[in-house]
Amino acid sequence: VESSIPEHMREAWRKYSPQGFKTKDEFEGEVVRHIETTLARSLFNCDELAAYSGTSLAFRDRLIIDWNKTQQRQTFADQKRIYYLSLEFLMGRALDNAMLNVGLKGVAKEGLEDLGFRVEDIISQEHDAALGNGGLGRLAACFLDSLASLNYPAWGYGLRYRYGIFKQEIENGYQVEIPDYWLDFNPWEFPRHDVTVDVQFYGWVNKYTDDEGKQVVSWQDGELVTATAYDAPVPGYGTPTVNNLRLWSSKASSGEFDFSKFNSGEYESAVADQQRAETISAVLYPNDNLERGKELRLKQQYFWCAASLHDIVRRFKKTGRTWDEFPDQVAIQLNDTHPTLAIVELQRILIDKEGLEWPKAWDIVTKTFGYTNHTVLPEALEKWSVPLIQNLLPRHLQLIYEINLYFLQQVERRFPKDRDLLSRVSIIEESTPKMVRMAYLAIVGSHKVNGVAELHSDLIKTTIFKDFVTVYGPDKFTNVTNGITPRRWLHQANPRLSELIASKLGGYDFLKDLTLLNKLEPFIDDKDFKKEWAEIKYANKVRLAQHILKTTGVSVNPKALFDVQVKRIHEYKRQQLNIFGVIHRYITLKGLSAEERKKVAPRVSIFGGKAAPGYWMAKTIIHLINKVGEVINNDPEIGDALKVIFLEDYNVSKAEIIVPASDISEHISTAGTEASGTSNMKFVLNGGLVIGTLDGANIEITREIGEQNIFLFGNLSEDVEDLRHHHFYGNYQVDSELQKVFDLIKSGKFGDESAFGALIAAITEHGDYYLVSDDFDSYRKTQDLIDETFKNQEEWVTKSITSVARMGFFTSDRCINEYADTIWNIEPLAVADEKEA
Ligand code: GPU
């Protein structure tokens, strides 16, 4: 407030405050100015990277003007804001998205042409912002897009990793990890060196009575690390709203940094202290659906939660409101349990710093938080050891024990003498060492807990959180089925399809209201429309075929059926089922005469995805796919009938090429293991059909698009437990066709068979936990049905169009509106001058 310019001196500001370019000429002027002055380059020294940089800076300027206005508007409106806390934001590229969202891609395209560049080449210069692993991080990015597009006052909070998810290379069929240093030049971020928070670690807790006889608790000593804010603008589509994504970067606190060490010759140890501080935000943990309990990860979590909470509380305090109004001003959503310490931190602030009484403080806390669960896999449920927390965050451990006591006393009152129940719901697991169950803490500290698809939300209520349904009743638990942003995943990734749809629907309104897609149904029998639809798919396949040739050297026939499975490599996602199916197809093809082989629908099996660096089984699956590809792709008898491709370094920008080019994509997790899946939605929205299990959002996709438009197979979630039991205690026999596949692998056909022993043994000897053998037969038969259906292109295209027309439900806009209504209780902020997209 004291830093604002006095009212009577604001005229000059208003006169000169920049408005941002609107025309092609203004755009060109901005680009050239940035290239020549900001970047100190010239027209004699301007490559595509420089042109990308200049273009991005021009768009960044535009966004930041709207960003400023949005922030002012939100502050004046004094409405409740939503803060989305996520350790991952898998944003991908920003430039194309910024151009489309502000509606100036056409201007940029023409302007760049005048300056000697093609807009596609410039866009592809950008390095992905890859601050996430997979679905969870990409969901956060889609949510930010929807929050801004719907004009919700919203901030994302995360960590500014120096290294995002590693780059994957394949060498001799093996995954190799290359560090992803992405900050060399990032025009999209604004360092806020004036927005810092000192975060404390270690130390000890001092409890004493002060001079006035008041109990004081103080967390003392330890070490301080400074969090510095870096802001990235998040533009909404077709609206002036530009929200903020604030990422924290760590460095040694200036208060803490020991300059005397420099002088006394301890230069190295001073530098070591500094490096230790910077390590906190150095690297994203590359695990998907797995938590390994490393201290540095816990440090990341607290560092980010403490800085974000401090920031939120600081902003709230400026309003001058009283604490009981906090939940009317602030909603905080926890993206999985990673930010659960935020609950404890807010309680600490209210109790230790603001002097509130326990029940009052706890009431505020629970009204503020909501928790989203993204998995039922036991290995992904976070637990932190008590000694670890004791050492790093001694005060927080005390508060966790008090929260637990307060909660268990409540349970005891409602269910007297049920000691079993008490120990089952206790936040502390009585193991050696004792562990803090973060999901339980998140449930107890939130007013709503949600799963991410209907089946998943039912499963958490009947399995992992069953006892909490007993304690709280069913209403604390709810479902919000995931969604995706149609801006990036249709309009940006598949501009021709978007344009064709717009031509039939009379404009691009469907990008803001995806249910309008149902207006496509009347065109399902329109011959010309169907032809164009098929042509666009074909053109997208040609583009992917070019990418495959360029990156793998393998030439594939774009007329073949493109069968795609791209996602993190995980046993539960069952890429092994897919590759075993491919090997079986190869065996079948080899058994045919040359004549018969010509009649087979040709297929390209495309895989992509990263394995966590320490996940050996996942790496083995990648190795097998690559070895199988080498053999099949070089077998002259096979030719176009079958090709197997592993695409390196699957990421968001590659997904934008791959997703529009699929005929069939695979979403084949063991039933009950994939919480939702979101790429299934992206593929269908782009006119691809799906082969899938009755798992996650596949079930709701089926309900929306109709059973005749999806290829379902495999056992149901309710039968999984019995089948697993049977593997150990019944007379269990591996499927005989699958055995043929194993025999071929064991013969050494795909290289050293011992490399794949563990993969086979997991099924034949170790209980086949993921039910690969049980589902193999129905998987194969469903693939055969797909071959038959694909031969009838007429029917295929009908399924494709019908599906797209019925995908309206899966927009992340619907999803965000549900969160807003049922969990956050927030309203969009009215925006006067809605722009035309
Ligand atoms: N998910 Br937990 C991740 O991508 N990483 C994780 O660590 C955890 C969950 C995914 C789920 O596997 C996927 O089914 C879901 O669609 C996605 O989160 C978003 O909810």
CSV table of N, CA, C and O in Angstrom, one decimal, residues 257-357:
chain,number,residue,atom,x,y,z
A,257,PHE,N,23.1,-17.2,5.5
A,257,PHE,CA,24.4,-17.4,4.7
A,257,PHE,C,25.6,-16.9,5.5
A,257,PHE,O,25.6,-15.7,5.9
A,258,ASP,N,26.5,-17.7,5.8
A,258,ASP,CA,27.5,-17.4,6.8
A,258,ASP,C,28.7,-16.7,6.1
A,258,ASP,O,29.7,-17.4,5.7
A,259,PHE,N,28.7,-15.4,6.0
A,259,PHE,CA,29.8,-14.7,5.4
A,259,PHE,C,31.1,-14.8,6.1
A,259,PHE,O,32.2,-14.8,5.6
A,260,SER,N,31.0,-15.0,7.5
A,260,SER,CA,32.2,-15.1,8.2
A,260,SER,C,33.0,-16.4,7.8
A,260,SER,O,34.2,-16.4,7.9
A,261,LYS,N,32.3,-17.4,7.3
A,261,LYS,CA,33.0,-18.5,6.8
A,261,LYS,C,33.9,-18.2,5.6
A,261,LYS,O,35.0,-18.8,5.5
A,262,PHE,N,33.5,-17.3,4.8
A,262,PHE,CA,34.3,-16.8,3.7
A,262,PHE,C,35.6,-16.3,4.2
A,262,PHE,O,36.7,-16.6,3.8
A,263,ASN,N,35.4,-15.4,5.2
A,263,ASN,CA,36.6,-14.7,5.7
A,263,ASN,C,37.6,-15.6,6.4
A,263,ASN,O,38.8,-15.4,6.3
A,264,SER,N,37.0,-16.6,7.1
A,264,SER,CA,37.9,-17.4,7.9
A,264,SER,C,38.4,-18.6,7.1
A,264,SER,O,38.8,-19.6,7.6
A,265,GLY,N,38.3,-18.5,5.7
A,265,GLY,CA,38.9,-19.5,4.9
A,265,GLY,C,38.0,-20.7,4.7
A,265,GLY,O,38.4,-21.7,4.1
A,266,GLU,N,36.8,-20.7,5.2
A,266,GLU,CA,35.9,-21.9,5.1
A,266,GLU,C,35.0,-21.7,3.8
A,266,GLU,O,33.8,-21.9,3.9
A,267,TYR,N,35.7,-21.2,2.8
A,267,TYR,CA,34.9,-20.9,1.5
A,267,TYR,C,34.1,-22.1,1.1
A,267,TYR,O,33.0,-22.0,0.7
A,268,GLU,N,34.8,-23.3,1.1
A,268,GLU,CA,34.1,-24.5,0.5
A,268,GLU,C,32.9,-24.8,1.3
A,268,GLU,O,31.8,-25.2,0.7
A,269,SER,N,33.0,-24.7,2.6
A,269,SER,CA,31.8,-25.1,3.4
A,269,SER,C,30.7,-24.1,3.3
A,269,SER,O,29.5,-24.5,3.3
A,270,ALA,N,31.0,-22.8,3.1
A,270,ALA,CA,30.0,-21.8,2.8
A,270,ALA,C,29.3,-22.1,1.5
A,270,ALA,O,28.1,-22.0,1.4
A,271,VAL,N,30.0,-22.5,0.5
A,271,VAL,CA,29.5,-22.8,-0.8
A,271,VAL,C,28.6,-24.1,-0.6
A,271,VAL,O,27.5,-24.2,-1.2
A,272,ALA,N,29.1,-25.0,0.1
A,272,ALA,CA,28.3,-26.3,0.3
A,272,ALA,C,26.9,-26.0,1.0
A,272,ALA,O,25.9,-26.6,0.6
A,273,ASP,N,26.9,-25.1,1.9
A,273,ASP,CA,25.6,-24.7,2.6
A,273,ASP,C,24.7,-24.1,1.5
A,273,ASP,O,23.5,-24.5,1.5
A,274,GLN,N,25.3,-23.3,0.7
A,274,GLN,CA,24.4,-22.7,-0.3
A,274,GLN,C,23.9,-23.7,-1.3
A,274,GLN,O,22.7,-23.7,-1.7
A,275,GLN,N,24.8,-24.6,-1.7
A,275,GLN,CA,24.3,-25.6,-2.6
A,275,GLN,C,23.2,-26.5,-2.0
A,275,GLN,O,22.3,-26.9,-2.7
A,276,ARG,N,23.4,-26.8,-0.7
A,276,ARG,CA,22.4,-27.7,-0.1
A,276,ARG,C,21.0,-27.0,-0.1
A,276,ARG,O,20.0,-27.6,-0.4
A,277,ALA,N,21.0,-25.7,0.1
A,277,ALA,CA,19.7,-25.0,0.0
A,277,ALA,C,19.2,-25.0,-1.4
A,277,ALA,O,18.0,-25.3,-1.6
A,278,GLU,N,20.0,-24.8,-2.4
A,278,GLU,CA,19.5,-24.8,-3.8
A,278,GLU,C,19.1,-26.2,-4.3
A,278,GLU,O,18.3,-26.3,-5.2
A,279,THR,N,19.6,-27.2,-3.6
A,279,THR,CA,19.2,-28.6,-4.0
A,279,THR,C,17.7,-28.8,-3.8
A,279,THR,O,17.1,-29.6,-4.5
A,280,ILE,N,17.1,-28.1,-2.9
A,280,ILE,CA,15.7,-28.4,-2.6
A,280,ILE,C,14.8,-28.3,-3.8
A,280,ILE,O,14.0,-29.1,-4.1
A,281,SER,N,15.0,-27.2,-4.6
A,281,SER,CA,14.2,-27.1,-5.8
A,281,SER,C,14.9,-27.5,-7.1
A,281,SER,O,14.5,-27.2,-8.2
A,282,ALA,N,16.0,-28.3,-6.9
A,282,ALA,CA,16.8,-28.7,-8.1
A,282,ALA,C,16.1,-29.6,-9.0
A,282,ALA,O,16.1,-29.4,-10.2
A,283,VAL,N,15.4,-30.6,-8.5
A,283,VAL,CA,15.0,-31.7,-9.4
A,283,VAL,C,13.6,-32.3,-9.1
A,283,VAL,O,13.3,-32.5,-7.9
A,284,LEU,N,12.8,-32.5,-10.1
A,284,LEU,CA,11.6,-33.2,-10.0
A,284,LEU,C,11.8,-34.7,-9.7
A,284,LEU,O,12.6,-35.3,-10.5
A,285,TYR,N,11.2,-35.3,-8.7
A,285,TYR,CA,11.3,-36.8,-8.5
A,285,TYR,C,10.6,-37.5,-9.7
A,285,TYR,O,9.4,-37.2,-10.0
A,286,PRO,N,11.3,-38.4,-10.4
A,286,PRO,CA,10.7,-38.9,-11.6
A,286,PRO,C,9.8,-40.1,-11.5
A,286,PRO,O,9.7,-40.9,-12.3
A,287,ASN,N,9.2,-40.2,-10.3
A,287,ASN,CA,8.3,-41.4,-10.1
A,287,ASN,C,6.9,-41.0,-10.3
A,287,ASN,O,6.4,-40.0,-9.9
A,288,ASP,N,6.2,-42.0,-11.0
A,288,ASP,CA,4.8,-41.8,-11.2
A,288,ASP,C,4.1,-42.9,-10.4
A,288,ASP,O,4.5,-44.1,-10.5
A,289,ASN,N,3.1,-42.6,-9.6
A,289,ASN,CA,2.4,-43.6,-8.8
A,289,ASN,C,3.3,-44.4,-7.9
A,289,ASN,O,3.2,-45.6,-7.8
A,290,LEU,N,4.3,-43.7,-7.3
A,290,LEU,CA,5.2,-44.4,-6.4
A,290,LEU,C,5.8,-43.3,-5.5
A,290,LEU,O,6.2,-42.3,-5.9
A,291,GLU,N,5.9,-43.7,-4.2
A,291,GLU,CA,6.5,-42.8,-3.2
A,291,GLU,C,7.6,-43.5,-2.5
A,291,GLU,O,7.4,-44.6,-2.0
A,292,ARG,N,8.8,-42.9,-2.4
A,292,ARG,CA,9.9,-43.7,-1.8
A,292,ARG,C,10.4,-43.2,-0.5
A,292,ARG,O,11.4,-43.6,0.0
A,293,GLY,N,9.8,-42.1,0.0
A,293,GLY,CA,10.2,-41.7,1.4
A,293,GLY,C,11.5,-41.0,1.6
A,293,GLY,O,12.1,-41.2,2.6
A,294,LYS,N,12.0,-40.4,0.6
A,294,LYS,CA,13.3,-39.7,0.7
A,294,LYS,C,13.2,-38.4,1.4
A,294,LYS,O,12.3,-37.6,1.1
A,295,GLU,N,14.2,-38.1,2.2
A,295,GLU,CA,14.2,-36.9,3.0
A,295,GLU,C,14.1,-35.6,2.1
A,295,GLU,O,13.4,-34.7,2.5
A,296,LEU,N,14.9,-35.6,1.0
A,296,LEU,CA,14.8,-34.4,0.2
A,296,LEU,C,13.4,-34.1,-0.4
A,296,LEU,O,13.0,-33.0,-0.6
A,297,ARG,N,12.7,-35.2,-0.6
A,297,ARG,CA,11.3,-35.0,-1.1
A,297,ARG,C,10.5,-34.4,0.0
A,297,ARG,O,9.7,-33.5,-0.3
A,298,LEU,N,10.6,-34.8,1.2
A,298,LEU,CA,9.9,-34.2,2.3
A,298,LEU,C,10.3,-32.7,2.5
A,298,LEU,O,9.4,-31.9,2.7
A,299,LYS,N,11.6,-32.4,2.3
A,299,LYS,CA,12.0,-31.0,2.3
A,299,LYS,C,11.3,-30.2,1.2
A,299,LYS,O,10.9,-29.1,1.5
A,300,GLN,N,11.2,-30.8,0.0
A,300,GLN,CA,10.6,-30.1,-1.1
A,300,GLN,C,9.1,-29.8,-0.7
A,300,GLN,O,8.6,-28.7,-0.9
A,301,GLN,N,8.5,-30.8,-0.1
A,301,GLN,CA,7.1,-30.6,0.2
A,301,GLN,C,6.9,-29.5,1.2
A,301,GLN,O,6.0,-28.7,1.1
A,302,TYR,N,7.7,-29.5,2.3
A,302,TYR,CA,7.5,-28.5,3.3
A,302,TYR,C,7.9,-27.1,2.8
A,302,TYR,O,7.2,-26.1,3.0
A,303,PHE,N,9.0,-27.1,2.1
A,303,PHE,CA,9.4,-25.8,1.5
A,303,PHE,C,8.3,-25.1,0.7
A,303,PHE,O,8.0,-23.9,0.9
A,304,TRP,N,7.7,-25.9,-0.1
A,304,TRP,CA,6.7,-25.4,-1.0
A,304,TRP,C,5.4,-25.1,-0.3
A,304,TRP,O,4.8,-24.0,-0.5
A,305,CYS,N,5.0,-25.9,0.6
A,305,CYS,CA,3.8,-25.7,1.4
A,305,CYS,C,4.0,-24.4,2.3
A,305,CYS,O,3.1,-23.6,2.4
A,306,ALA,N,5.1,-24.3,3.0
A,306,ALA,CA,5.3,-23.2,3.9
A,306,ALA,C,5.3,-21.9,3.1
A,306,ALA,O,4.7,-20.9,3.5
A,307,ALA,N,6.0,-21.8,2.0
A,307,ALA,CA,6.1,-20.6,1.2
A,307,ALA,C,4.7,-20.2,0.7
A,307,ALA,O,4.3,-19.1,0.8
A,308,SER,N,4.0,-21.2,0.2
A,308,SER,CA,2.7,-20.9,-0.4
A,308,SER,C,1.7,-20.4,0.7
A,308,SER,O,1.0,-19.5,0.5
A,309,LEU,N,1.7,-21.1,1.8
A,309,LEU,CA,0.8,-20.7,2.9
A,309,LEU,C,1.1,-19.3,3.4
A,309,LEU,O,0.2,-18.5,3.7
A,310,HIS,N,2.4,-19.1,3.6
A,310,HIS,CA,2.8,-17.7,4.0
A,310,HIS,C,2.3,-16.7,3.0
A,310,HIS,O,1.8,-15.6,3.5
A,311,ASP,N,2.4,-16.9,1.8
A,311,ASP,CA,2.0,-16.0,0.7
A,311,ASP,C,0.4,-15.8,0.8
A,311,ASP,O,-0.1,-14.7,0.7
A,312,ILE,N,-0.3,-16.9,0.9
A,312,ILE,CA,-1.8,-16.8,1.0
A,312,ILE,C,-2.2,-16.1,2.2
A,312,ILE,O,-3.1,-15.2,2.1
A,313,VAL,N,-1.6,-16.4,3.3
A,313,VAL,CA,-2.0,-15.7,4.6
A,313,VAL,C,-1.6,-14.2,4.5
A,313,VAL,O,-2.4,-13.4,4.9
A,314,ARG,N,-0.5,-13.9,4.0
A,314,ARG,CA,-0.1,-12.5,3.8
A,314,ARG,C,-1.1,-11.7,2.9
A,314,ARG,O,-1.5,-10.6,3.3
A,315,ARG,N,-1.6,-12.4,1.9
A,315,ARG,CA,-2.6,-11.7,1.0
A,315,ARG,C,-3.9,-11.6,1.7
A,315,ARG,O,-4.6,-10.5,1.6
A,316,PHE,N,-4.3,-12.6,2.5
A,316,PHE,CA,-5.5,-12.5,3.3
A,316,PHE,C,-5.4,-11.4,4.3
A,316,PHE,O,-6.4,-10.6,4.5
A,317,LYS,N,-4.3,-11.3,5.0
A,317,LYS,CA,-4.2,-10.3,6.0
A,317,LYS,C,-4.3,-8.9,5.5
A,317,LYS,O,-4.8,-8.0,6.2
A,318,LYS,N,-3.9,-8.6,4.3
A,318,LYS,CA,-4.1,-7.3,3.7
A,318,LYS,C,-5.5,-6.9,3.6
A,318,LYS,O,-5.8,-5.7,3.5
A,319,THR,N,-6.5,-7.8,3.6
A,319,THR,CA,-7.9,-7.5,3.5
A,319,THR,C,-8.4,-6.9,4.8
A,319,THR,O,-9.5,-6.4,4.9
A,320,GLY,N,-7.7,-7.2,5.9
A,320,GLY,CA,-8.1,-6.7,7.2
A,320,GLY,C,-9.2,-7.4,7.8
A,320,GLY,O,-9.8,-7.0,8.8
A,321,ARG,N,-9.6,-8.6,7.2
A,321,ARG,CA,-10.7,-9.4,7.8
A,321,ARG,C,-10.2,-10.2,9.0
A,321,ARG,O,-9.1,-10.3,9.3
A,322,THR,N,-11.3,-10.7,9.7
A,322,THR,CA,-11.0,-11.5,10.9
A,322,THR,C,-10.8,-13.0,10.4
A,322,THR,O,-11.2,-13.4,9.4
A,323,TRP,N,-10.1,-13.8,11.3
A,323,TRP,CA,-9.8,-15.1,10.9
A,323,TRP,C,-10.9,-16.0,10.6
A,323,TRP,O,-10.8,-16.9,9.7
A,324,ASP,N,-12.1,-15.8,11.2
A,324,ASP,CA,-13.2,-16.7,10.8
A,324,ASP,C,-13.7,-16.5,9.4
A,324,ASP,O,-14.4,-17.3,8.9
A,325,GLU,N,-13.2,-15.4,8.8
A,325,GLU,CA,-13.6,-15.2,7.4
A,325,GLU,C,-12.6,-15.8,6.4
A,325,GLU,O,-12.9,-15.8,5.2
A,326,PHE,N,-11.6,-16.4,7.0
A,326,PHE,CA,-10.5,-17.0,6.1
A,326,PHE,C,-11.1,-18.0,5.1
A,326,PHE,O,-10.9,-17.9,3.9
A,327,PRO,N,-12.0,-19.0,5.6
A,327,PRO,CA,-12.5,-19.9,4.6
A,327,PRO,C,-13.5,-19.3,3.6
A,327,PRO,O,-13.9,-20.0,2.6
A,328,ASP,N,-14.0,-18.1,3.8
A,328,ASP,CA,-14.8,-17.4,2.8
A,328,ASP,C,-14.0,-16.7,1.8
A,328,ASP,O,-14.5,-16.2,0.8
A,329,GLN,N,-12.7,-16.6,2.1
A,329,GLN,CA,-11.8,-15.9,1.1
A,329,GLN,C,-10.8,-16.9,0.4
A,329,GLN,O,-10.3,-16.5,-0.6
A,330,VAL,N,-10.6,-18.0,1.0
A,330,VAL,CA,-9.5,-18.9,0.6
A,330,VAL,C,-10.0,-20.3,0.5
A,330,VAL,O,-10.6,-20.9,1.5
A,331,ALA,N,-9.9,-21.0,-0.7
A,331,ALA,CA,-10.0,-22.4,-0.8
A,331,ALA,C,-8.7,-23.0,-1.3
A,331,ALA,O,-8.1,-22.4,-2.1
A,332,ILE,N,-8.3,-24.0,-0.6
A,332,ILE,CA,-7.0,-24.6,-1.0
A,332,ILE,C,-7.3,-26.1,-1.4
A,332,ILE,O,-7.8,-26.9,-0.6
A,333,GLN,N,-6.9,-26.5,-2.6
A,333,GLN,CA,-7.1,-27.8,-3.1
A,333,GLN,C,-5.7,-28.6,-3.1
A,333,GLN,O,-4.7,-28.1,-3.6
A,334,LEU,N,-5.7,-29.7,-2.5
A,334,LEU,CA,-4.5,-30.5,-2.4
A,334,LEU,C,-4.4,-31.5,-3.5
A,334,LEU,O,-5.3,-32.4,-3.6
A,335,ASN,N,-3.5,-31.4,-4.5
A,335,ASN,CA,-3.4,-32.3,-5.6
A,335,ASN,C,-2.6,-33.6,-5.1
A,335,ASN,O,-1.4,-33.6,-5.0
A,336,ASP,N,-3.4,-34.6,-4.7
A,336,ASP,CA,-2.9,-35.7,-4.0
A,336,ASP,C,-2.3,-35.4,-2.6
A,336,ASP,O,-2.6,-34.2,-2.1
A,337,THR,N,-1.7,-36.3,-1.9
A,337,THR,CA,-1.2,-36.0,-0.6
A,337,THR,C,0.1,-35.2,-0.5
A,337,THR,O,0.5,-34.8,0.6
A,338,HIS,N,0.7,-34.9,-1.6
A,338,HIS,CA,2.0,-34.3,-1.6
A,338,HIS,C,2.0,-32.9,-0.8
A,338,HIS,O,3.0,-32.6,-0.1
A,339,PRO,N,0.9,-32.1,-0.9
A,339,PRO,CA,0.9,-30.9,-0.1
A,339,PRO,C,0.2,-31.0,1.3
A,339,PRO,O,-0.2,-30.0,1.9
A,340,THR,N,0.1,-32.2,1.8
A,340,THR,CA,-0.7,-32.4,3.1
A,340,THR,C,-0.1,-31.6,4.2
A,340,THR,O,-0.8,-31.1,5.2
A,341,LEU,N,1.2,-31.3,4.2
A,341,LEU,CA,1.8,-30.5,5.3
A,341,LEU,C,1.2,-29.1,5.4
A,341,LEU,O,1.3,-28.4,6.4
A,342,ALA,N,0.6,-28.7,4.3
A,342,ALA,CA,0.0,-27.4,4.3
A,342,ALA,C,-1.1,-27.3,5.4
A,342,ALA,O,-1.3,-26.2,6.0
A,343,ILE,N,-1.8,-28.4,5.6
A,343,ILE,CA,-2.8,-28.5,6.7
A,343,ILE,C,-2.2,-28.2,8.0
A,343,ILE,O,-2.6,-27.4,8.8
A,344,VAL,N,-1.1,-28.8,8.3
A,344,VAL,CA,-0.4,-28.7,9.6
A,344,VAL,C,0.2,-27.3,9.7
A,344,VAL,O,0.2,-26.7,10.7
A,345,GLU,N,0.7,-26.8,8.6
A,345,GLU,CA,1.3,-25.5,8.6
A,345,GLU,C,0.3,-24.4,8.9
A,345,GLU,O,0.6,-23.5,9.7
A,346,LEU,N,-0.9,-24.5,8.3
A,346,LEU,CA,-1.9,-23.5,8.6
A,346,LEU,C,-2.3,-23.6,10.1
A,346,LEU,O,-2.5,-22.5,10.8
A,347,GLN,N,-2.5,-24.8,10.6
A,347,GLN,CA,-2.8,-24.9,12.0
A,347,GLN,C,-1.7,-24.3,12.9
A,347,GLN,O,-2.0,-23.6,13.8
A,348,ARG,N,-0.4,-24.5,12.5
A,348,ARG,CA,0.7,-23.9,13.2
A,348,ARG,C,0.6,-22.4,13.2
A,348,ARG,O,0.8,-21.7,14.2
A,349,ILE,N,0.4,-21.8,12.0
A,349,ILE,CA,0.3,-20.4,11.9
A,349,ILE,C,-0.8,-19.9,12.9
A,349,ILE,O,-0.6,-18.9,13.6
A,350,LEU,N,-2.0,-20.5,12.8
A,350,LEU,CA,-3.1,-20.0,13.6
A,350,LEU,C,-2.9,-20.2,15.1
A,350,LEU,O,-3.2,-19.3,15.9
A,351,ILE,N,-2.3,-21.3,15.5
A,351,ILE,CA,-2.0,-21.5,16.9
A,351,ILE,C,-0.8,-20.8,17.5
A,351,ILE,O,-0.9,-20.0,18.4
A,352,ASP,N,0.3,-21.0,16.8
A,352,ASP,CA,1.6,-20.5,17.4
A,352,ASP,C,1.8,-19.0,17.1
A,352,ASP,O,2.4,-18.3,17.9
A,353,LYS,N,1.4,-18.6,15.9
A,353,LYS,CA,1.7,-17.2,15.5
A,353,LYS,C,0.5,-16.3,15.8
A,353,LYS,O,0.7,-15.1,16.2
A,354,GLU,N,-0.7,-16.7,15.5
A,354,GLU,CA,-1.9,-15.9,15.6
A,354,GLU,C,-2.6,-16.0,16.9
A,354,GLU,O,-3.6,-15.3,17.2
A,355,GLY,N,-2.2,-17.0,17.7
A,355,GLY,CA,-2.8,-17.2,19.1
A,355,GLY,C,-4.2,-17.7,19.1
A,355,GLY,O,-4.9,-17.4,20.1
A,356,LEU,N,-4.7,-18.3,18.1
A,356,LEU,CA,-6.1,-18.9,18.1
A,356,LEU,C,-6.2,-20.1,19.0
A,356,LEU,O,-5.2,-20.8,19.2
A,357,GLU,N,-7.4,-20.4,19.5
A,357,GLU,CA,-7.6,-21.6,20.3
A,357,GLU,C,-7.7,-22.8,19.3
A,357,GLU,O,-8.1,-22.6,18.2
